[in-house]
mmCIF file of N, CA, C and O in Angstrom:
data_model
loop_
_atom_site.group_PDB
_atom_site.id
_atom_site.type_symbol
_atom_site.label_atom_id
_atom_site.label_comp_id
_atom_site.label_asym_id
_atom_site.label_seq_id
_atom_site.Cartn_x
_atom_site.Cartn_y
_atom_site.Cartn_z
ATOM 1 N N LEU A 1 1.325 -1.404 -0.198
ATOM 2 C CA LEU A 1 -0.255 0.051 0.158
ATOM 3 C C LEU A 1 0.978 0.948 0.077
ATOM 4 O O LEU A 1 1.724 0.926 0.109
ATOM 5 N N ARG A 2 0.519 1.872 -1.604
ATOM 6 C CA ARG A 2 1.520 3.357 -1.091
ATOM 7 C C ARG A 2 0.555 4.468 -0.656
ATOM 8 O O ARG A 2 -0.400 4.360 -1.288
ATOM 9 N N MET A 3 0.901 5.202 0.258
ATOM 10 C CA MET A 3 -0.162 6.247 0.853
ATOM 11 C C MET A 3 1.080 7.291 0.225
ATOM 12 O O MET A 3 1.751 7.068 0.307
ATOM 13 N N GLN A 4 -0.598 8.674 -0.257
ATOM 14 C CA GLN A 4 -0.059 9.509 -1.238
ATOM 15 C C GLN A 4 -0.566 10.517 -0.912
ATOM 16 O O GLN A 4 -1.547 10.873 -1.186
ATOM 17 N N TYR A 5 0.354 11.647 -0.024
ATOM 18 C CA TYR A 5 -0.344 12.909 0.505
ATOM 19 C C TYR A 5 -0.794 13.627 -1.022
ATOM 20 O O TYR A 5 -0.072 13.574 -1.592
ATOM 21 N N ASN A 6 -2.241 14.651 -0.910
ATOM 22 C CA ASN A 6 -1.949 15.066 -1.663
ATOM 23 C C ASN A 6 -3.244 16.463 -1.205
ATOM 24 O O ASN A 6 -4.300 15.995 -1.283
ATOM 25 N N PRO A 7 -3.026 17.294 -1.154
ATOM 26 C CA PRO A 7 -3.437 18.706 -0.295
ATOM 27 C C PRO A 7 -5.214 18.996 -0.967
ATOM 28 O O PRO A 7 -5.716 19.292 -1.189
ATOM 29 N N LYS A 8 -5.085 18.811 -2.658
ATOM 30 C CA LYS A 8 -6.130 18.446 -3.308
ATOM 31 C C LYS A 8 -7.072 17.638 -3.618
ATOM 32 O O LYS A 8 -8.812 18.086 -4.271
ATOM 33 N N CYS A 9 -7.224 16.236 -2.401
ATOM 34 C CA CYS A 9 -7.784 15.045 -2.878
ATOM 35 C C CYS A 9 -8.803 15.139 -1.228
ATOM 36 O O CYS A 9 -8.473 14.562 -0.337
ATOM 37 N N HIS A 10 -9.639 15.712 -1.465
ATOM 38 C CA HIS A 10 -10.641 16.196 -0.067
ATOM 39 C C HIS A 10 -11.218 14.450 0.070
ATOM 40 O O HIS A 10 -11.683 13.972 1.353
ATOM 41 N N GLU A 11 -11.625 13.678 -0.309
ATOM 42 C CA GLU A 11 -11.955 12.255 -0.813
ATOM 43 C C GLU A 11 -10.741 11.057 -0.443
ATOM 44 O O GLU A 11 -10.458 11.488 -1.777
ATOM 45 N N PRO A 12 -10.802 10.152 0.337
ATOM 46 C CA PRO A 12 -9.605 8.843 -0.416
ATOM 47 C C PRO A 12 -9.989 8.429 -2.502
ATOM 48 O O PRO A 12 -11.232 8.311 -2.498
ATOM 49 N N LYS A 13 -8.948 8.399 -2.989
ATOM 50 C CA LYS A 13 -8.580 7.854 -3.529
ATOM 51 C C LYS A 13 -7.936 6.609 -3.899
ATOM 52 O O LYS A 13 -6.858 6.805 -3.476
ATOM 53 N N TRP A 14 -8.007 5.411 -4.562
ATOM 54 C CA TRP A 14 -8.278 4.323 -4.414
ATOM 55 C C TRP A 14 -7.396 3.960 -6.118
ATOM 56 O O TRP A 14 -8.665 4.156 -6.806
ATOM 57 N N PHE A 15 -6.294 3.270 -6.263
ATOM 58 C CA PHE A 15 -5.744 2.845 -7.356
ATOM 59 C C PHE A 15 -5.106 1.433 -7.336
ATOM 60 O O PHE A 15 -4.561 1.115 -6.192
ATOM 61 N N LEU A 16 -5.597 0.309 -7.755
ATOM 62 C CA LEU A 16 -4.861 -1.255 -8.050
ATOM 63 C C LEU A 16 -4.346 -0.924 -9.330
ATOM 64 O O LEU A 16 -4.514 -1.057 -10.166
ATOM 65 N N VAL A 17 -2.693 -1.149 -8.836
ATOM 66 C CA VAL A 17 -2.473 -1.448 -10.472
ATOM 67 C C VAL A 17 -2.713 -3.367 -11.082
ATOM 68 O O VAL A 17 -2.483 -4.154 -10.513
ATOM 69 N N GLY A 18 -2.868 -3.517 -12.025
ATOM 70 C CA GLY A 18 -3.098 -4.454 -12.652
ATOM 71 C C GLY A 18 -1.769 -5.128 -13.057
ATOM 72 O O GLY A 18 -0.790 -4.823 -13.513
ATOM 73 N N GLU A 19 -2.749 -7.010 -13.382
ATOM 74 C CA GLU A 19 -1.683 -7.591 -13.999
ATOM 75 C C GLU A 19 -0.168 -6.749 -14.914
ATOM 76 O O GLU A 19 0.795 -7.429 -15.175
ATOM 77 N N ASP A 20 -0.916 -6.004 -15.654
ATOM 78 C CA ASP A 20 0.031 -5.109 -17.314
ATOM 79 C C ASP A 20 0.478 -4.480 -16.792
ATOM 80 O O ASP A 20 0.566 -3.395 -17.614
ATOM 81 N N GLY A 21 0.329 -4.316 -15.673
ATOM 82 C CA GLY A 21 1.261 -2.507 -15.007
ATOM 83 C C GLY A 21 0.545 -1.704 -15.076
ATOM 84 O O GLY A 21 1.023 -0.778 -14.976
ATOM 85 N N ILE A 22 -0.758 -1.322 -14.998
ATOM 86 C CA ILE A 22 -1.698 0.218 -14.941
ATOM 87 C C ILE A 22 -2.216 -0.066 -14.237
ATOM 88 O O ILE A 22 -2.833 -1.159 -13.735
ATOM 89 N N GLU A 23 -2.001 1.670 -13.721
ATOM 90 C CA GLU A 23 -2.513 1.440 -12.137
ATOM 91 C C GLU A 23 -4.353 1.991 -12.616
ATOM 92 O O GLU A 23 -4.798 2.729 -13.728
ATOM 93 N N ARG A 24 -5.664 1.516 -12.514
ATOM 94 C CA ARG A 24 -6.077 2.021 -12.397
ATOM 95 C C ARG A 24 -7.593 2.306 -10.818
ATOM 96 O O ARG A 24 -7.037 1.824 -10.074
ATOM 97 N N PRO A 25 -8.094 3.223 -11.127
ATOM 98 C CA PRO A 25 -9.101 3.963 -9.700
ATOM 99 C C PRO A 25 -9.845 2.788 -9.589
ATOM 100 O O PRO A 25 -10.246 2.047 -10.690
ATOM 101 N N MET A 26 -10.091 3.085 -8.244
ATOM 102 C CA MET A 26 -11.367 1.310 -8.298
ATOM 103 C C MET A 26 -11.796 2.304 -6.537
ATOM 104 O O MET A 26 -11.670 2.827 -5.864
ATOM 105 N N ARG A 27 -13.209 1.505 -5.912
ATOM 106 C CA ARG A 27 -13.766 1.735 -5.456
ATOM 107 C C ARG A 27 -12.924 1.210 -4.280
ATOM 108 O O ARG A 27 -12.777 0.371 -4.318
ATOM 109 N N LEU A 28 -12.692 1.377 -3.109
ATOM 110 C CA LEU A 28 -12.229 1.086 -1.915
ATOM 111 C C LEU A 28 -12.878 -0.675 -2.056
ATOM 112 O O LEU A 28 -12.813 -1.387 -1.264
ATOM 113 N N ASP A 29 -14.524 -0.612 -1.979
ATOM 114 C CA ASP A 29 -14.859 -1.901 -1.394
ATOM 115 C C ASP A 29 -14.520 -2.929 -2.756
ATOM 116 O O ASP A 29 -14.759 -4.276 -2.455
ATOM 117 N N GLU A 30 -14.721 -2.292 -4.076
ATOM 118 C CA GLU A 30 -14.160 -3.136 -4.919
ATOM 119 C C GLU A 30 -12.130 -3.697 -5.371
ATOM 120 O O GLU A 30 -12.087 -5.214 -5.398
ATOM 121 N N ILE A 31 -11.388 -2.911 -4.378
ATOM 122 C CA ILE A 31 -10.295 -3.529 -3.639
ATOM 123 C C ILE A 31 -10.311 -5.183 -2.343
ATOM 124 O O ILE A 31 -9.906 -5.674 -3.327
ATOM 125 N N GLN A 32 -11.234 -4.342 -1.635
ATOM 126 C CA GLN A 32 -11.695 -5.417 -0.575
ATOM 127 C C GLN A 32 -11.799 -6.707 -1.658
ATOM 128 O O GLN A 32 -11.630 -7.117 -1.262
ATOM 129 N N GLU A 33 -12.234 -7.007 -2.486
ATOM 130 C CA GLU A 33 -13.496 -7.678 -3.113
ATOM 131 C C GLU A 33 -12.092 -7.845 -3.405
ATOM 132 O O GLU A 33 -12.408 -9.417 -3.688
ATOM 133 N N TYR A 34 -10.869 -8.354 -4.251
ATOM 134 C CA TYR A 34 -10.024 -8.335 -5.355
ATOM 135 C C TYR A 34 -8.857 -9.477 -4.049
ATOM 136 O O TYR A 34 -8.761 -9.748 -4.973
ATOM 137 N N ILE A 35 -8.876 -8.453 -3.179
ATOM 138 C CA ILE A 35 -8.258 -8.859 -2.361
ATOM 139 C C ILE A 35 -8.508 -10.331 -2.022
ATOM 140 O O ILE A 35 -7.641 -11.684 -1.778
ATOM 141 N N ASP A 36 -9.899 -10.106 -1.865
ATOM 142 C CA ASP A 36 -10.846 -11.696 -0.786
ATOM 143 C C ASP A 36 -10.749 -12.125 -1.835
ATOM 144 O O ASP A 36 -10.593 -13.747 -1.677
ATOM 145 N N GLN A 37 -10.823 -12.258 -3.346
ATOM 146 C CA GLN A 37 -10.991 -13.839 -4.346
ATOM 147 C C GLN A 37 -9.733 -13.725 -4.574
ATOM 148 O O GLN A 37 -9.457 -14.947 -4.552
ATOM 149 N N GLU A 38 -9.077 -13.845 -4.345
ATOM 150 C CA GLU A 38 -7.069 -13.313 -4.439
ATOM 151 C C GLU A 38 -6.988 -14.561 -3.429
ATOM 152 O O GLU A 38 -6.991 -15.558 -3.584
ATOM 153 N N ASN A 39 -7.403 -14.170 -1.996
ATOM 154 C CA ASN A 39 -7.308 -15.041 -0.667
ATOM 155 C C ASN A 39 -7.371 -16.513 -0.944
ATOM 156 O O ASN A 39 -7.604 -17.236 -0.988
ATOM 157 N N LYS A 40 -9.357 -16.213 -2.109
ATOM 158 C CA LYS A 40 -9.862 -17.908 -2.064
ATOM 159 C C LYS A 40 -9.305 -18.748 -3.361
ATOM 160 O O LYS A 40 -9.274 -19.283 -2.968
ATOM 161 N N ARG A 41 -8.471 -17.968 -3.999
ATOM 162 C CA ARG A 41 -7.807 -18.280 -4.700
ATOM 163 C C ARG A 41 -6.876 -19.662 -4.730
ATOM 164 O O ARG A 41 -6.460 -20.772 -4.460
ATOM 165 N N LEU A 42 -5.604 -18.534 -3.744
ATOM 166 C CA LEU A 42 -4.601 -19.389 -3.268
ATOM 167 C C LEU A 42 -5.317 -20.470 -2.041
ATOM 168 O O LEU A 42 -4.472 -21.478 -1.966
ATOM 169 N N GLU A 43 -6.449 -20.402 -1.072
ATOM 170 C CA GLU A 43 -6.604 -21.461 -0.760
ATOM 171 C C GLU A 43 -7.134 -22.471 -1.611
ATOM 172 O O GLU A 43 -6.997 -23.969 -0.449
ATOM 173 N N ARG A 44 -7.610 -22.044 -2.337
ATOM 174 C CA ARG A 44 -8.425 -23.745 -3.788
ATOM 175 C C ARG A 44 -6.635 -24.676 -3.319
ATOM 176 O O ARG A 44 -6.939 -25.719 -4.176
ATOM 177 N N ASP A 45 -5.466 -23.955 -3.598
ATOM 178 C CA ASP A 45 -4.981 -24.938 -4.084
ATOM 179 C C ASP A 45 -4.131 -25.296 -2.864
ATOM 180 O O ASP A 45 -3.100 -24.174 -2.379
ATOM 181 N N PRO A 46 -4.025 -26.271 -2.095
ATOM 182 C CA PRO A 46 -3.207 -26.834 -0.680
ATOM 183 C C PRO A 46 -1.765 -26.394 -1.240
ATOM 184 O O PRO A 46 -1.113 -26.546 -0.176
ATOM 185 N N MET A 47 -0.768 -26.539 -2.356
ATOM 186 C CA MET A 47 0.566 -26.888 -2.483
ATOM 187 C C MET A 47 0.571 -25.150 -2.694
ATOM 188 O O MET A 47 2.257 -25.197 -2.834
ATOM 189 N N ARG A 48 0.175 -24.051 -2.556
ATOM 190 C CA ARG A 48 0.448 -22.852 -2.957
ATOM 191 C C ARG A 48 -0.480 -21.897 -1.367
ATOM 192 O O ARG A 48 -1.584 -21.411 -2.713
ATOM 193 N N SER A 49 0.202 -22.335 -0.836
ATOM 194 C CA SER A 49 -0.575 -21.025 -0.009
ATOM 195 C C SER A 49 -0.151 -19.085 -0.203
ATOM 196 O O SER A 49 -0.534 -18.788 -0.215
ATOM 197 N N PHE A 50 0.946 -19.321 -0.899
ATOM 198 C CA PHE A 50 1.484 -17.482 -0.993
ATOM 199 C C PHE A 50 1.917 -17.274 -2.310
ATOM 200 O O PHE A 50 1.749 -18.815 -3.878
ATOM 201 N N ASP A 51 1.756 -16.538 -3.105
ATOM 202 C CA ASP A 51 2.021 -16.150 -4.489
ATOM 203 C C ASP A 51 3.039 -15.232 -4.371
ATOM 204 O O ASP A 51 3.318 -14.214 -4.118
ATOM 205 N N PRO A 52 3.927 -15.543 -4.969
ATOM 206 C CA PRO A 52 4.963 -14.133 -5.403
ATOM 207 C C PRO A 52 4.203 -12.973 -6.182
ATOM 208 O O PRO A 52 5.356 -11.838 -6.200
ATOM 209 N N LYS A 53 3.411 -13.042 -6.839
ATOM 210 C CA LYS A 53 2.726 -11.507 -7.316
ATOM 211 C C LYS A 53 1.812 -10.830 -6.777
ATOM 212 O O LYS A 53 1.586 -10.907 -5.247
ATOM 213 N N GLU A 54 2.342 -9.373 -6.621
ATOM 214 C CA GLU A 54 2.367 -8.534 -5.610
ATOM 215 C C GLU A 54 0.803 -7.994 -5.645
ATOM 216 O O GLU A 54 0.950 -8.154 -6.954
ATOM 217 N N ILE A 55 0.282 -7.334 -4.647
ATOM 218 C CA ILE A 55 -1.146 -6.760 -4.541
ATOM 219 C C ILE A 55 -0.472 -5.385 -4.570
ATOM 220 O O ILE A 55 0.001 -4.959 -3.083
ATOM 221 N N ASN A 56 -0.835 -4.745 -5.394
ATOM 222 C CA ASN A 56 0.044 -2.922 -5.408
ATOM 223 C C ASN A 56 -1.094 -2.316 -5.475
ATOM 224 O O ASN A 56 -2.217 -2.044 -6.274
ATOM 225 N N ILE A 57 -1.599 -1.556 -4.691
ATOM 226 C CA ILE A 57 -2.281 -0.376 -4.417
ATOM 227 C C ILE A 57 -1.497 0.873 -3.544
ATOM 228 O O ILE A 57 -1.050 1.197 -2.894
ATOM 229 N N ARG A 58 -2.363 1.889 -4.453
ATOM 230 C CA ARG A 58 -1.869 3.604 -4.039
ATOM 231 C C ARG A 58 -3.537 4.393 -3.562
ATOM 232 O O ARG A 58 -4.593 4.299 -4.085
ATOM 233 N N MET A 59 -3.495 4.833 -2.607
ATOM 234 C CA MET A 59 -4.419 5.847 -2.082
ATOM 235 C C MET A 59 -3.559 7.401 -2.401
ATOM 236 O O MET A 59 -2.542 7.598 -1.630
ATOM 237 N N GLU A 60 -4.092 8.308 -2.272
ATOM 238 C CA GLU A 60 -4.288 9.733 -2.443
ATOM 239 C C GLU A 60 -5.293 10.488 -1.626
ATOM 240 O O GLU A 60 -5.977 10.340 -1.788
ATOM 241 N N TYR A 61 -4.706 10.931 -0.371
ATOM 242 C CA TYR A 61 -5.611 11.561 0.438
ATOM 243 C C TYR A 61 -5.083 13.147 0.320
ATOM 244 O O TYR A 61 -3.867 13.077 1.431
ATOM 245 N N LYS A 62 -5.872 14.332 1.769
ATOM 246 C CA LYS A 62 -4.893 14.929 2.178
ATOM 247 C C LYS A 62 -4.966 15.104 2.882
ATOM 248 O O LYS A 62 -3.914 15.895 4.172
ATOM 249 N N HIS A 63 -4.788 13.822 3.470
ATOM 250 C CA HIS A 63 -5.353 13.890 5.335
ATOM 251 C C HIS A 63 -4.889 12.033 5.593
ATOM 252 O O HIS A 63 -4.415 11.436 6.790
ATOM 253 N N CYS A 64 -3.221 11.942 4.769
ATOM 254 C CA CYS A 64 -2.479 10.571 5.415
ATOM 255 C C CYS A 64 -1.121 11.259 4.814
ATOM 256 O O CYS A 64 -0.847 12.012 3.764
ATOM 257 N N PRO A 65 -0.454 10.791 5.590
ATOM 258 C CA PRO A 65 1.229 10.539 5.664
ATOM 259 C C PRO A 65 2.117 9.733 3.522
ATOM 260 O O PRO A 65 0.740 9.304 3.253
ATOM 261 N N ASN A 66 2.876 10.798 3.318
ATOM 262 C CA ASN A 66 3.577 9.432 2.242
ATOM 263 C C ASN A 66 4.548 8.610 3.016
ATOM 264 O O ASN A 66 4.920 8.528 3.890
ATOM 265 N N MET A 67 4.323 7.366 2.821
ATOM 266 C CA MET A 67 3.910 6.044 3.357
ATOM 267 C C MET A 67 3.909 4.929 2.264
ATOM 268 O O MET A 67 3.043 4.968 1.970
ATOM 269 N N ILE A 68 5.008 4.251 2.142
ATOM 270 C CA ILE A 68 4.686 3.134 1.941
ATOM 271 C C ILE A 68 4.308 1.800 2.966
ATOM 272 O O ILE A 68 5.139 1.757 3.559
ATOM 273 N N LEU A 69 3.884 0.764 2.978
ATOM 274 C CA LEU A 69 3.377 -0.377 3.533
ATOM 275 C C LEU A 69 4.061 -1.229 2.932
ATOM 276 O O LEU A 69 2.765 -1.946 1.827
ATOM 277 N N ILE A 70 4.028 -2.603 3.903
ATOM 278 C CA ILE A 70 4.423 -3.514 3.219
ATOM 279 C C ILE A 70 3.793 -4.790 4.164
ATOM 280 O O ILE A 70 4.238 -4.983 5.229
ATOM 281 N N ASP A 71 3.117 -5.864 3.836
ATOM 282 C CA ASP A 71 2.708 -6.602 4.326
ATOM 283 C C ASP A 71 3.335 -8.193 4.220
ATOM 284 O O ASP A 71 3.680 -8.089 2.916
ATOM 285 N N THR A 72 3.761 -8.756 4.799
ATOM 286 C CA THR A 72 4.524 -10.166 5.032
ATOM 287 C C THR A 72 3.462 -11.291 5.413
ATOM 288 O O THR A 72 3.791 -11.167 6.506
ATOM 289 N N PRO A 73 3.395 -11.936 4.112
ATOM 290 C CA PRO A 73 2.585 -13.116 4.932
ATOM 291 C C PRO A 73 3.007 -14.435 5.319
ATOM 292 O O PRO A 73 4.124 -14.039 5.087
ATOM 293 N N GLY A 74 2.247 -14.708 6.762
ATOM 294 C CA GLY A 74 3.257 -15.786 7.485
ATOM 295 C C GLY A 74 3.792 -14.559 8.144
ATOM 296 O O GLY A 74 3.807 -15.568 9.146
ATOM 297 N N LEU A 75 4.037 -14.186 8.638
ATOM 298 C CA LEU A 75 4.733 -13.456 9.831
ATOM 299 C C LEU A 75 4.147 -12.703 11.211
ATOM 300 O O LEU A 75 3.504 -11.477 10.603
ATOM 301 N N ILE A 76 4.125 -13.477 11.837
ATOM 302 C CA ILE A 76 2.780 -13.115 12.764
ATOM 303 C C ILE A 76 3.836 -12.640 13.738
ATOM 304 O O ILE A 76 2.807 -12.537 14.941
ATOM 305 N N ALA A 77 4.825 -12.450 14.000
ATOM 306 C CA ALA A 77 5.873 -12.521 15.370
ATOM 307 C C ALA A 77 7.301 -12.147 14.712
ATOM 308 O O ALA A 77 7.921 -12.814 13.982
ATOM 309 N N ALA A 78 7.721 -10.685 15.690
ATOM 310 C CA ALA A 78 8.987 -11.497 15.600
ATOM 311 C C ALA A 78 9.938 -12.192 15.880
ATOM 312 O O ALA A 78 9.943 -12.935 17.334
ATOM 313 N N PRO A 79 11.382 -12.163 15.227
ATOM 314 C CA PRO A 79 11.973 -13.460 15.562
ATOM 315 C C PRO A 79 12.609 -13.350 16.998
ATOM 316 O O PRO A 79 12.694 -12.454 16.986
ATOM 317 N N ARG A 80 12.808 -14.888 17.810
ATOM 318 C CA ARG A 80 13.385 -13.769 18.533
ATOM 319 C C ARG A 80 14.804 -14.664 18.592
ATOM 320 O O ARG A 80 15.727 -14.877 18.409
ATOM 321 N N ILE A 81 15.833 -13.312 19.366
ATOM 322 C CA ILE A 81 16.978 -13.194 19.630
ATOM 323 C C ILE A 81 18.025 -14.340 20.641
ATOM 324 O O ILE A 81 17.193 -13.830 21.776
#
């Protein structure tokens, strides 16, 4: 998730990068549905619970910082030293 400050954006705008590399505007509920469908697709294949394909989302809004968040699937706790 790439959050991007945009002082002209009074409502959050969401974008999803497709498999073709093109960024397309979407509603938040559409992005949530896309992620749910991807999770269901991976659950159907018992040998492949992870996919190297990234899900790239960008959000613009006047009340957010410039920040990139990366989800690490399967990481549930910090390693013990």
